[in-house]
XYZ file of C-alpha atoms in Angstrom:
594
model
C -33.536 -115.145 -8.149
C -34.112 -115.155 -4.427
C -37.348 -113.717 -5.139
C -38.380 -116.620 -7.149
C -37.247 -119.103 -4.757
C -39.090 -117.442 -1.950
C -42.384 -117.430 -3.910
C -42.016 -120.868 -4.928
C -41.440 -121.767 -1.514
C -44.527 -119.908 -0.344
C -46.709 -121.901 -3.143
C -45.421 -125.206 -1.941
C -45.945 -124.502 1.571
C -49.542 -123.594 0.776
C -50.103 -126.384 -1.033
C -49.224 -129.001 1.152
C -51.846 -127.906 3.762
C -54.484 -130.275 4.420
C -57.182 -128.144 3.041
C -55.124 -127.294 0.024
C -54.560 -131.041 -0.766
C -58.308 -131.757 -0.243
C -59.216 -129.061 -2.803
C -56.687 -130.733 -5.119
C -57.793 -133.824 -5.152
C -61.474 -132.645 -5.643
C -60.354 -130.726 -8.489
C -58.358 -133.676 -10.080
C -61.384 -136.036 -9.448
C -63.972 -133.696 -10.904
C -61.769 -133.043 -14.282
C -60.962 -136.486 -14.617
C -64.501 -137.711 -14.080
C -65.686 -135.130 -16.833
C -62.988 -136.486 -19.148
C -64.045 -139.697 -18.939
C -67.654 -139.042 -19.426
C -66.673 -137.101 -22.556
C -64.279 -140.293 -23.731
C -66.926 -142.687 -23.103
C -70.124 -140.906 -24.444
C -72.267 -142.300 -26.902
C -71.649 -140.505 -29.953
C -73.559 -140.823 -33.008
C -73.673 -139.336 -36.373
C -76.036 -139.442 -39.559
C -73.807 -139.742 -42.463
C -76.936 -139.734 -44.811
C -77.433 -135.813 -43.845
C -75.244 -134.408 -46.866
C -75.425 -131.075 -45.642
C -74.901 -131.430 -42.225
C -73.210 -134.466 -40.241
C -71.667 -136.066 -43.355
C -70.474 -132.552 -44.792
C -68.046 -131.736 -41.738
C -67.117 -135.395 -41.988
C -65.915 -135.066 -45.625
C -64.246 -131.532 -45.176
C -62.067 -133.481 -42.436
C -61.354 -136.176 -44.675
C -60.387 -133.858 -47.442
C -58.098 -132.068 -45.285
C -56.095 -134.872 -44.168
C -55.646 -136.026 -47.424
C -54.210 -132.463 -48.379
C -57.360 -131.749 -50.825
C -58.391 -128.431 -48.777
C -62.226 -129.138 -48.737
C -62.436 -131.278 -51.606
C -64.094 -130.815 -54.962
C -66.116 -127.925 -55.642
C -69.783 -128.454 -55.286
C -72.908 -126.839 -53.761
C -71.460 -128.185 -50.167
C -67.825 -127.099 -50.623
C -68.009 -123.282 -49.343
C -71.455 -123.884 -47.573
C -70.354 -124.152 -43.943
C -67.846 -122.888 -41.321
C -64.290 -124.525 -41.120
C -63.804 -124.808 -37.392
C -65.215 -127.906 -36.555
C -63.907 -129.903 -39.257
C -60.500 -128.511 -38.275
C -61.149 -129.358 -34.847
C -61.760 -133.265 -35.821
C -58.556 -132.775 -37.680
C -56.530 -131.668 -35.058
C -57.661 -134.725 -32.826
C -56.868 -137.087 -35.500
C -53.112 -135.427 -36.036
C -52.609 -135.510 -32.009
C -53.486 -139.187 -31.981
C -56.621 -138.282 -29.630
C -60.242 -139.358 -29.816
C -62.553 -136.772 -30.674
C -64.007 -137.789 -27.232
C -60.937 -137.179 -25.003
C -60.022 -133.524 -27.328
C -63.688 -132.653 -26.868
C -63.701 -133.256 -23.344
C -60.205 -131.352 -22.990
C -61.724 -128.340 -24.616
C -64.835 -127.903 -22.638
C -61.931 -128.260 -19.365
C -59.932 -125.376 -20.780
C -63.036 -123.538 -21.232
C -64.622 -123.895 -17.503
C -60.797 -123.407 -15.980
C -60.644 -120.073 -18.010
C -63.951 -118.997 -17.115
C -63.339 -119.385 -13.286
C -59.544 -117.980 -13.369
C -61.297 -115.038 -15.185
C -63.121 -114.101 -11.743
C -59.933 -114.755 -9.752
C -59.952 -110.735 -9.071
C -63.379 -110.843 -7.573
C -63.128 -114.190 -5.805
C -60.085 -114.895 -3.503
C -61.689 -118.178 -2.464
C -60.490 -121.412 -3.969
C -63.342 -123.596 -2.833
C -65.792 -120.609 -4.497
C -63.520 -120.929 -7.509
C -64.044 -124.693 -7.648
C -67.699 -124.527 -7.265
C -67.758 -122.128 -10.366
C -65.581 -124.266 -12.406
C -67.515 -127.467 -11.757
C -70.746 -125.471 -12.418
C -69.498 -124.732 -15.784
C -67.855 -128.055 -16.462
C -71.012 -130.082 -15.721
C -73.327 -127.631 -17.632
C -76.415 -129.663 -18.940
C -75.979 -128.234 -22.296
C -72.540 -129.702 -22.691
C -73.970 -133.204 -21.504
C -77.227 -133.181 -23.886
C -77.035 -135.048 -26.985
C -77.419 -131.974 -29.739
C -74.668 -130.305 -27.676
C -72.228 -133.244 -26.740
C -72.748 -136.709 -28.558
C -73.976 -135.668 -32.029
C -70.888 -135.470 -34.282
C -71.962 -132.006 -35.463
C -70.691 -128.488 -34.917
C -72.821 -127.625 -32.393
C -70.699 -129.707 -29.728
C -68.190 -126.687 -29.894
C -70.364 -123.669 -29.684
C -71.132 -123.874 -25.763
C -67.307 -124.252 -25.125
C -66.408 -121.398 -27.373
C -68.627 -118.820 -26.290
C -67.764 -119.553 -23.079
C -64.227 -119.343 -23.740
C -64.946 -116.141 -25.589
C -66.577 -114.285 -22.521
C -64.445 -115.527 -20.057
C -61.548 -114.140 -21.929
C -63.056 -110.911 -22.250
C -64.460 -110.837 -18.353
C -60.711 -111.614 -17.488
C -59.240 -109.070 -19.574
C -61.749 -106.573 -17.965
C -60.766 -106.933 -14.518
C -57.218 -106.895 -15.405
C -57.469 -104.090 -17.698
C -55.427 -101.656 -15.340
C -52.948 -104.211 -13.581
C -49.663 -105.521 -14.792
C -48.806 -105.880 -18.235
C -48.241 -109.704 -18.468
C -51.790 -111.121 -17.324
C -53.079 -108.520 -19.621
C -51.021 -110.146 -22.744
C -52.119 -113.441 -21.808
C -56.082 -112.983 -21.700
C -55.698 -110.675 -24.831
C -53.602 -113.556 -26.435
C -56.419 -115.894 -25.420
C -59.351 -113.620 -26.854
C -57.258 -113.536 -30.040
C -57.147 -117.070 -30.721
C -60.684 -118.350 -29.390
C -62.613 -115.317 -31.136
C -61.849 -116.432 -34.856
C -62.143 -119.851 -34.153
C -65.525 -119.286 -32.607
C -66.558 -116.846 -35.714
C -65.982 -119.813 -38.276
C -68.084 -122.508 -36.022
C -71.359 -121.332 -37.377
C -72.505 -118.636 -39.853
C -74.724 -116.997 -37.334
C -71.705 -115.972 -34.911
C -72.630 -112.008 -35.796
C -74.967 -111.972 -32.516
C -71.538 -112.039 -29.902
C -69.713 -109.082 -31.932
C -71.390 -106.302 -30.469
C -70.392 -107.286 -26.810
C -66.785 -107.864 -28.393
C -66.707 -104.343 -29.679
C -68.199 -102.771 -26.771
C -66.286 -104.876 -24.139
C -62.732 -104.129 -25.795
C -63.924 -100.265 -26.272
C -64.478 -100.204 -22.500
C -61.385 -101.796 -21.823
C -59.571 -99.511 -24.103
C -61.108 -96.292 -22.661
C -60.132 -97.551 -19.103
C -56.572 -97.973 -20.425
C -56.213 -94.901 -22.175
C -57.098 -92.894 -18.678
C -55.447 -95.555 -16.262
C -52.932 -92.672 -15.655
C -55.528 -90.642 -14.041
C -57.039 -92.541 -11.001
C -59.351 -89.915 -10.291
C -61.062 -89.744 -13.727
C -64.613 -89.320 -14.251
C -66.677 -88.494 -17.679
C -67.430 -85.077 -16.057
C -63.703 -84.161 -15.714
C -63.078 -85.611 -19.586
C -61.376 -82.008 -20.435
C -59.256 -81.594 -17.459
C -58.207 -85.284 -18.217
C -57.356 -84.753 -21.616
C -55.278 -81.597 -20.842
C -52.879 -83.726 -18.604
C -53.108 -86.845 -20.869
C -50.108 -88.881 -21.740
C -49.467 -92.302 -22.872
C -46.745 -95.083 -21.350
C -45.338 -97.824 -23.175
C -47.140 -100.172 -21.193
C -50.628 -98.237 -22.336
C -49.754 -98.314 -25.927
C -49.046 -102.139 -25.808
C -52.361 -102.860 -23.943
C -54.325 -100.784 -26.626
C -52.868 -102.789 -29.647
C -53.773 -105.881 -27.461
C -57.355 -104.830 -27.478
C -57.445 -104.446 -31.382
C -55.482 -107.857 -31.759
C -58.769 -109.908 -31.577
C -60.351 -108.147 -34.646
C -57.028 -108.069 -36.311
C -56.724 -111.981 -36.279
C -60.499 -112.184 -37.514
C -59.634 -110.128 -40.401
C -56.411 -111.897 -40.841
C -58.120 -115.261 -40.563
C -60.558 -114.383 -43.385
C -58.177 -113.107 -45.674
C -56.351 -116.275 -45.212
C -59.295 -118.497 -46.015
C -60.339 -116.257 -48.966
C -56.752 -116.754 -50.657
C -56.957 -120.768 -49.942
C -60.312 -120.747 -51.553
C -59.262 -118.659 -54.282
C -56.045 -121.238 -54.795
C -58.428 -124.067 -54.755
C -61.448 -122.931 -56.272
C -60.894 -119.600 -58.050
C -63.237 -117.448 -56.040
C -61.841 -115.236 -53.086
C -64.859 -116.011 -50.575
C -65.020 -117.732 -47.367
C -69.077 -119.012 -47.842
C -70.311 -119.032 -51.106
C -73.707 -119.559 -49.686
C -74.469 -116.638 -47.653
C -71.936 -114.547 -48.999
C -70.900 -113.666 -52.651
C -73.209 -113.504 -55.472
C -75.686 -116.055 -54.507
C -76.143 -114.429 -51.028
C -77.109 -111.336 -52.944
C -79.352 -113.299 -55.262
C -81.125 -114.840 -51.978
C -81.450 -111.441 -50.752
C -83.032 -110.001 -53.726
C -85.386 -113.023 -53.831
C -86.641 -112.881 -50.314
C -87.704 -109.330 -50.254
C -89.444 -109.611 -53.679
C -93.173 -108.842 -53.620
C -94.694 -111.694 -55.834
C -97.842 -109.987 -56.472
C -100.141 -112.366 -54.385
C -100.978 -112.247 -50.581
C -98.711 -114.930 -49.609
C -96.688 -113.084 -46.954
C -100.041 -111.835 -45.146
C -101.338 -115.816 -45.170
C -98.629 -117.855 -45.367
C -95.414 -116.388 -43.382
C -93.460 -120.068 -43.673
C -93.001 -119.167 -47.209
C -89.666 -117.329 -47.799
C -89.723 -117.482 -51.339
C -92.628 -118.324 -53.480
C -92.637 -120.336 -56.996
C -94.518 -117.180 -58.074
C -91.483 -115.062 -57.201
C -88.918 -117.303 -58.991
C -91.505 -117.031 -61.980
C -91.380 -113.145 -61.867
C -87.512 -113.584 -61.276
C -87.125 -115.411 -64.433
C -89.359 -112.975 -66.189
C -86.909 -110.199 -65.534
C -83.395 -112.006 -65.530
C -82.836 -114.167 -68.860
C -79.732 -115.810 -67.080
C -82.072 -117.314 -64.406
C -84.414 -118.073 -67.168
C -81.745 -120.100 -68.615
C -82.059 -122.929 -66.092
C -86.133 -122.513 -65.712
C -86.244 -126.033 -66.305
C -84.599 -126.921 -63.470
C -85.906 -124.723 -61.102
C -89.225 -126.452 -62.424
C -87.636 -129.778 -61.231
C -87.724 -128.384 -57.725
C -91.357 -128.511 -57.434
C -92.039 -131.531 -59.867
C -89.636 -134.258 -59.433
C -87.105 -133.285 -56.716
C -87.157 -134.322 -53.057
C -87.564 -130.826 -52.131
C -91.334 -130.388 -52.947
C -94.295 -131.912 -54.022
C -95.793 -128.957 -56.264
C -96.161 -126.755 -53.058
C -94.037 -124.070 -51.959
C -91.347 -124.379 -50.061
C -90.965 -123.393 -46.299
C -87.976 -121.478 -44.552
C -84.469 -121.106 -46.274
C -84.885 -124.608 -47.687
C -85.580 -123.070 -50.967
C -81.974 -122.047 -51.246
C -80.576 -125.293 -50.811
C -82.924 -126.321 -53.442
C -82.149 -123.431 -55.987
C -78.351 -124.397 -55.591
C -79.525 -127.985 -56.555
C -81.236 -126.827 -59.589
C -78.078 -124.903 -60.634
C -76.236 -127.972 -60.503
C -78.590 -129.926 -62.554
C -77.828 -127.063 -65.191
C -74.036 -127.867 -64.942
C -73.152 -125.205 -62.470
C -71.121 -126.015 -59.195
C -68.573 -127.807 -60.839
C -66.477 -124.647 -61.582
C -66.750 -122.203 -58.914
C -65.615 -118.916 -60.945
C -68.342 -119.900 -63.860
C -70.936 -120.530 -60.842
C -70.189 -117.079 -59.293
C -70.187 -115.522 -62.657
C -73.697 -117.100 -63.295
C -75.162 -115.807 -59.810
C -73.577 -112.462 -60.295
C -75.533 -111.887 -63.503
C -78.499 -113.111 -62.263
C -77.957 -110.595 -59.101
C -77.175 -107.625 -61.599
C -80.408 -108.142 -63.625
C -82.323 -108.774 -60.279
C -81.158 -105.382 -59.178
C -81.992 -103.482 -62.689
C -85.747 -104.793 -62.593
C -86.002 -103.385 -58.825
C -84.612 -99.711 -59.873
C -87.064 -99.615 -63.510
C -89.889 -100.713 -61.291
C -90.481 -104.257 -62.881
C -89.992 -105.910 -59.268
C -91.164 -104.201 -55.963
C -89.946 -105.224 -52.669
C -92.313 -106.388 -49.797
C -93.030 -104.129 -46.997
C -91.767 -106.365 -44.101
C -88.963 -106.003 -41.073
C -85.688 -107.544 -41.890
C -83.199 -108.445 -39.315
C -80.224 -109.773 -41.676
C -79.536 -109.531 -45.246
C -80.599 -113.478 -46.305
C -82.991 -113.631 -43.492
C -86.758 -113.825 -43.765
C -88.961 -110.706 -43.272
C -91.697 -110.251 -40.895
C -95.084 -108.561 -40.714
C -96.176 -106.887 -37.217
C -99.222 -109.708 -37.022
C -95.771 -112.321 -37.101
C -94.092 -110.831 -34.196
C -96.504 -112.554 -31.369
C -94.978 -115.983 -32.898
C -91.640 -114.584 -32.508
C -92.387 -113.743 -28.876
C -93.566 -117.368 -28.498
C -90.289 -119.028 -29.801
C -88.489 -116.651 -27.630
C -90.414 -117.983 -24.517
C -89.547 -121.669 -25.696
C -85.823 -120.706 -26.057
C -85.703 -119.020 -22.752
C -87.271 -122.278 -21.225
C -84.479 -124.434 -22.691
C -81.761 -122.065 -21.750
C -82.537 -121.269 -18.165
C -84.456 -124.521 -17.072
C -82.661 -127.021 -19.324
C -85.827 -128.504 -20.605
C -85.928 -131.871 -21.878
C -82.019 -132.041 -22.085
C -80.759 -135.572 -22.117
C -78.678 -138.088 -23.823
C -78.165 -141.714 -25.063
C -80.855 -143.275 -27.110
C -79.860 -141.997 -30.684
C -78.617 -143.994 -33.618
C -75.622 -143.941 -35.572
C -77.045 -144.055 -39.509
C -74.841 -144.318 -42.656
C -73.502 -147.125 -45.145
C -71.098 -149.417 -43.259
C -68.202 -148.098 -45.151
C -68.945 -144.632 -44.626
C -69.374 -145.305 -40.939
C -65.696 -147.162 -40.813
C -63.811 -144.138 -42.372
C -65.530 -141.682 -39.663
C -64.373 -144.137 -37.040
C -60.894 -144.143 -38.467
C -61.294 -140.349 -38.311
C -62.573 -140.090 -34.967
C -60.631 -142.797 -33.461
C -64.276 -144.048 -32.142
C -66.316 -146.704 -32.497
C -70.002 -146.561 -33.343
C -70.788 -150.344 -33.163
C -72.994 -149.573 -30.066
C -75.487 -147.410 -31.676
C -75.016 -148.087 -35.372
C -78.402 -149.284 -37.379
C -78.332 -150.431 -40.874
C -81.367 -148.643 -42.154
C -82.174 -151.995 -44.590
C -82.512 -154.273 -41.482
C -85.624 -153.964 -39.681
C -84.769 -152.860 -36.162
C -86.701 -155.079 -33.132
C -85.143 -152.924 -30.226
C -84.503 -149.358 -29.679
C -80.792 -148.143 -28.562
C -80.132 -148.487 -25.061
C -78.722 -145.668 -23.034
C -75.499 -146.347 -22.059
C -73.945 -146.187 -18.504
C -72.182 -143.109 -19.223
C -75.313 -141.612 -20.524
C -77.323 -142.545 -17.640
C -74.723 -140.583 -15.389
C -74.931 -137.586 -17.460
C -78.600 -137.660 -17.396
C -78.395 -137.917 -13.633
C -76.417 -134.482 -13.635
C -78.800 -132.793 -15.731
C -81.473 -133.796 -13.453
C -79.592 -132.309 -10.497
C -79.280 -129.177 -12.515
C -83.018 -129.047 -13.374
C -84.089 -129.818 -9.835
C -81.830 -127.349 -8.339
C -82.317 -124.513 -10.951
C -85.457 -122.765 -9.264
C -83.351 -122.331 -5.824
C -80.073 -121.071 -7.829
C -82.452 -118.265 -9.587
C -83.536 -116.928 -6.230
C -79.637 -116.757 -5.560
C -79.082 -115.373 -8.419
C -81.961 -112.650 -8.293
C -80.447 -111.545 -4.849
C -76.982 -111.273 -6.249
C -78.392 -109.301 -9.391
C -79.910 -106.627 -6.484
C -77.130 -106.416 -4.254
C -75.101 -105.525 -7.459
C -77.438 -103.133 -8.476
C -77.686 -101.505 -4.893
C -73.788 -101.526 -4.770
C -73.299 -99.874 -7.802
C -75.628 -97.119 -6.507
C -74.669 -96.602 -3.013
C -71.495 -98.489 -2.269
C -68.159 -96.432 -1.651
C -65.464 -98.653 -1.124
C -66.664 -101.156 -3.677
C -68.454 -98.787 -6.243
C -66.043 -99.443 -9.037
C -66.177 -103.137 -8.773
C -70.032 -103.241 -8.597
C -70.235 -100.758 -11.487
C -68.073 -103.349 -13.433
C -69.941 -106.250 -12.719
C -73.206 -104.076 -13.539
C -71.771 -103.232 -17.015
C -70.571 -106.966 -17.952
C -74.229 -108.290 -16.864
C -75.929 -105.525 -19.051
C -73.766 -106.328 -22.063
C -74.516 -110.071 -21.516
C -78.003 -109.707 -21.105
C -78.293 -107.598 -24.306
C -76.075 -109.956 -26.227
C -78.491 -112.666 -25.000
C -81.627 -110.760 -26.142
C -79.949 -110.369 -29.717
C -79.139 -113.866 -29.561
C -82.727 -115.193 -28.949
C -84.345 -112.837 -31.112
C -82.336 -113.776 -33.797
C -82.726 -117.463 -33.367
C -86.682 -116.922 -32.995
C -86.899 -114.795 -36.001
C -85.445 -117.230 -38.152
C -86.955 -120.633 -36.817
C -90.342 -119.004 -36.349
C -91.192 -120.424 -40.148
C -91.949 -123.560 -38.871
C -94.249 -123.132 -35.691
C -95.216 -127.125 -35.793
C -91.308 -127.693 -35.167
C -90.908 -125.052 -32.499
C -89.732 -127.159 -29.639
C -87.236 -129.036 -31.912
C -85.878 -126.174 -33.460
C -85.474 -124.166 -30.268
C -83.762 -126.913 -28.224
C -81.315 -127.472 -31.496
C -80.594 -123.747 -32.218
C -80.494 -122.184 -28.601
C -77.625 -123.946 -26.983
C -75.201 -121.300 -27.470
C -77.435 -119.011 -25.118
C -76.604 -121.500 -21.881
C -73.281 -120.282 -21.590
C -74.364 -116.691 -21.793
C -77.277 -117.264 -19.281
C -74.780 -119.322 -16.805
C -72.359 -116.108 -16.874
C -75.081 -114.245 -16.122
C -75.920 -116.272 -13.297
C -72.361 -116.742 -12.161
C -71.681 -112.833 -12.026
C -74.907 -112.531 -9.924
C -73.609 -115.232 -7.551
C -70.168 -113.649 -7.397
C -72.529 -110.300 -6.521
C -73.408 -111.797 -3.255
C -70.033 -112.760 -2.415
C -68.995 -109.321 -2.084
C -71.032 -108.314 0.662
C -68.557 -107.113 3.158
C -70.051 -109.654 5.774
C -69.976 -112.791 3.641
C -66.375 -111.445 1.941
C -64.451 -111.279 4.975
C -65.373 -114.763 5.973
C -64.721 -116.607 2.324
C -61.794 -114.457 1.754
C -59.541 -114.665 4.514
C -55.658 -115.069 3.954
C -54.809 -118.514 2.538
C -58.404 -119.498 2.033
């Protein structure tokens, strides 16, 4: 008790210092201002986008009514659940959507800064890092801030996942309580991040390797002289403590929570729809059929001449020839090309064919009963598999990254490289980021329901599509302020990159030659290497997927690469922290009571 009183008195004494009060005031102002930017941001939505904006609003409304995701249809199990849960939480807490989104960004930035506390013992530097993350241009630009769509959660979620992992790494051999706190944080945010989008897989290798390294360090933390070359000697004197065992369990907890969350979602969907699936578009029988169709050689040279087309009309005709079950909806598949909004008779580019195919099945009477629909696609999958085995169908000779993604030929790889360069420019230089001139679209009654759900008014930017518009939407004051902040980042980025390059060089040299700080520099280098590889995986994956539409390269790479920005910013911040580790600088900034 006496020690607690002493610690409390010491903390209060530090807070009362003028420098501490000034810093506290700055942090409060920065935080409140960011919350105001989020609360008053010009949010917009398109409630005619049935598979995007409208879908998540629908999910949320149904959950609030106690109907889970609503009646079964092609949309019911087509996308992740996290974003709609976020909107439901905001509504239940009687907070506006903008307020809760602002709080989420503030929490993510705070966790990211605090994660580096073992490396940076200067509160002013930590405040700078906090501010750098908090006002990130990607979290202020339309697609990732003001559109009522799941992308708004991707940036803070990725920031939190990496922040918790970094925080856990630098506390791996310390006291148990901090280790537990960071592990619990990672356990909560990882499943939430996973179910924001269907392409969350790219961050999994970083999680697996990162937690494996942390677990390995925990196992041998009783041997301070441990090195890989002395592994045999260390194993001979190896022993476990209760603290180590708890830490190792906590390293597994994020994965156990993800598995448990998946099981819960499967159980809920089984109860409501009769199928134990989380997503019936990329998973289940339809996902398997998609894989079969993508890989099918249709007997033409279309994959050589037109890489935009994932599944051609000829492929579907060949599939119908060997699958009596698919043949049963042949007239509906024909409707896709002659009468539907999906095509005017031409082959359909990209993954759009799969949405069209689901609509065709709906016309044939499916997607009303989930069990019946799953059984239909399962039978189609079985018949296609048999046709491949007996040689009636052959596979294209292409390179594939994912089960339901398109394949590429060698000639397509330069185009993927062009997309990667474009994505890199958006992520590093915040190219074309901005907000404030987007319209809200949708029937008035649907807009009113969305306003009630989100506790936000769209009156400033709603436009009736049935009435001719004479003037564009003007940016609000909040939008103009956000755009000024984005401009500051854009102009300072070249100088910032030079600093970060110096920091990377210092970390590399320190990891080779430093004596006192060798462990720290190598730890930073290990994290940087993991982040760079993760970003490369992410950028290749997005570019691979998007390259079916070269004419929309800039649009797609701006829309789909936002999750890469927090990874890049983490790399930059760690490089900056590397500069702060130089003894001549560290001595000045890490003074006692700084």
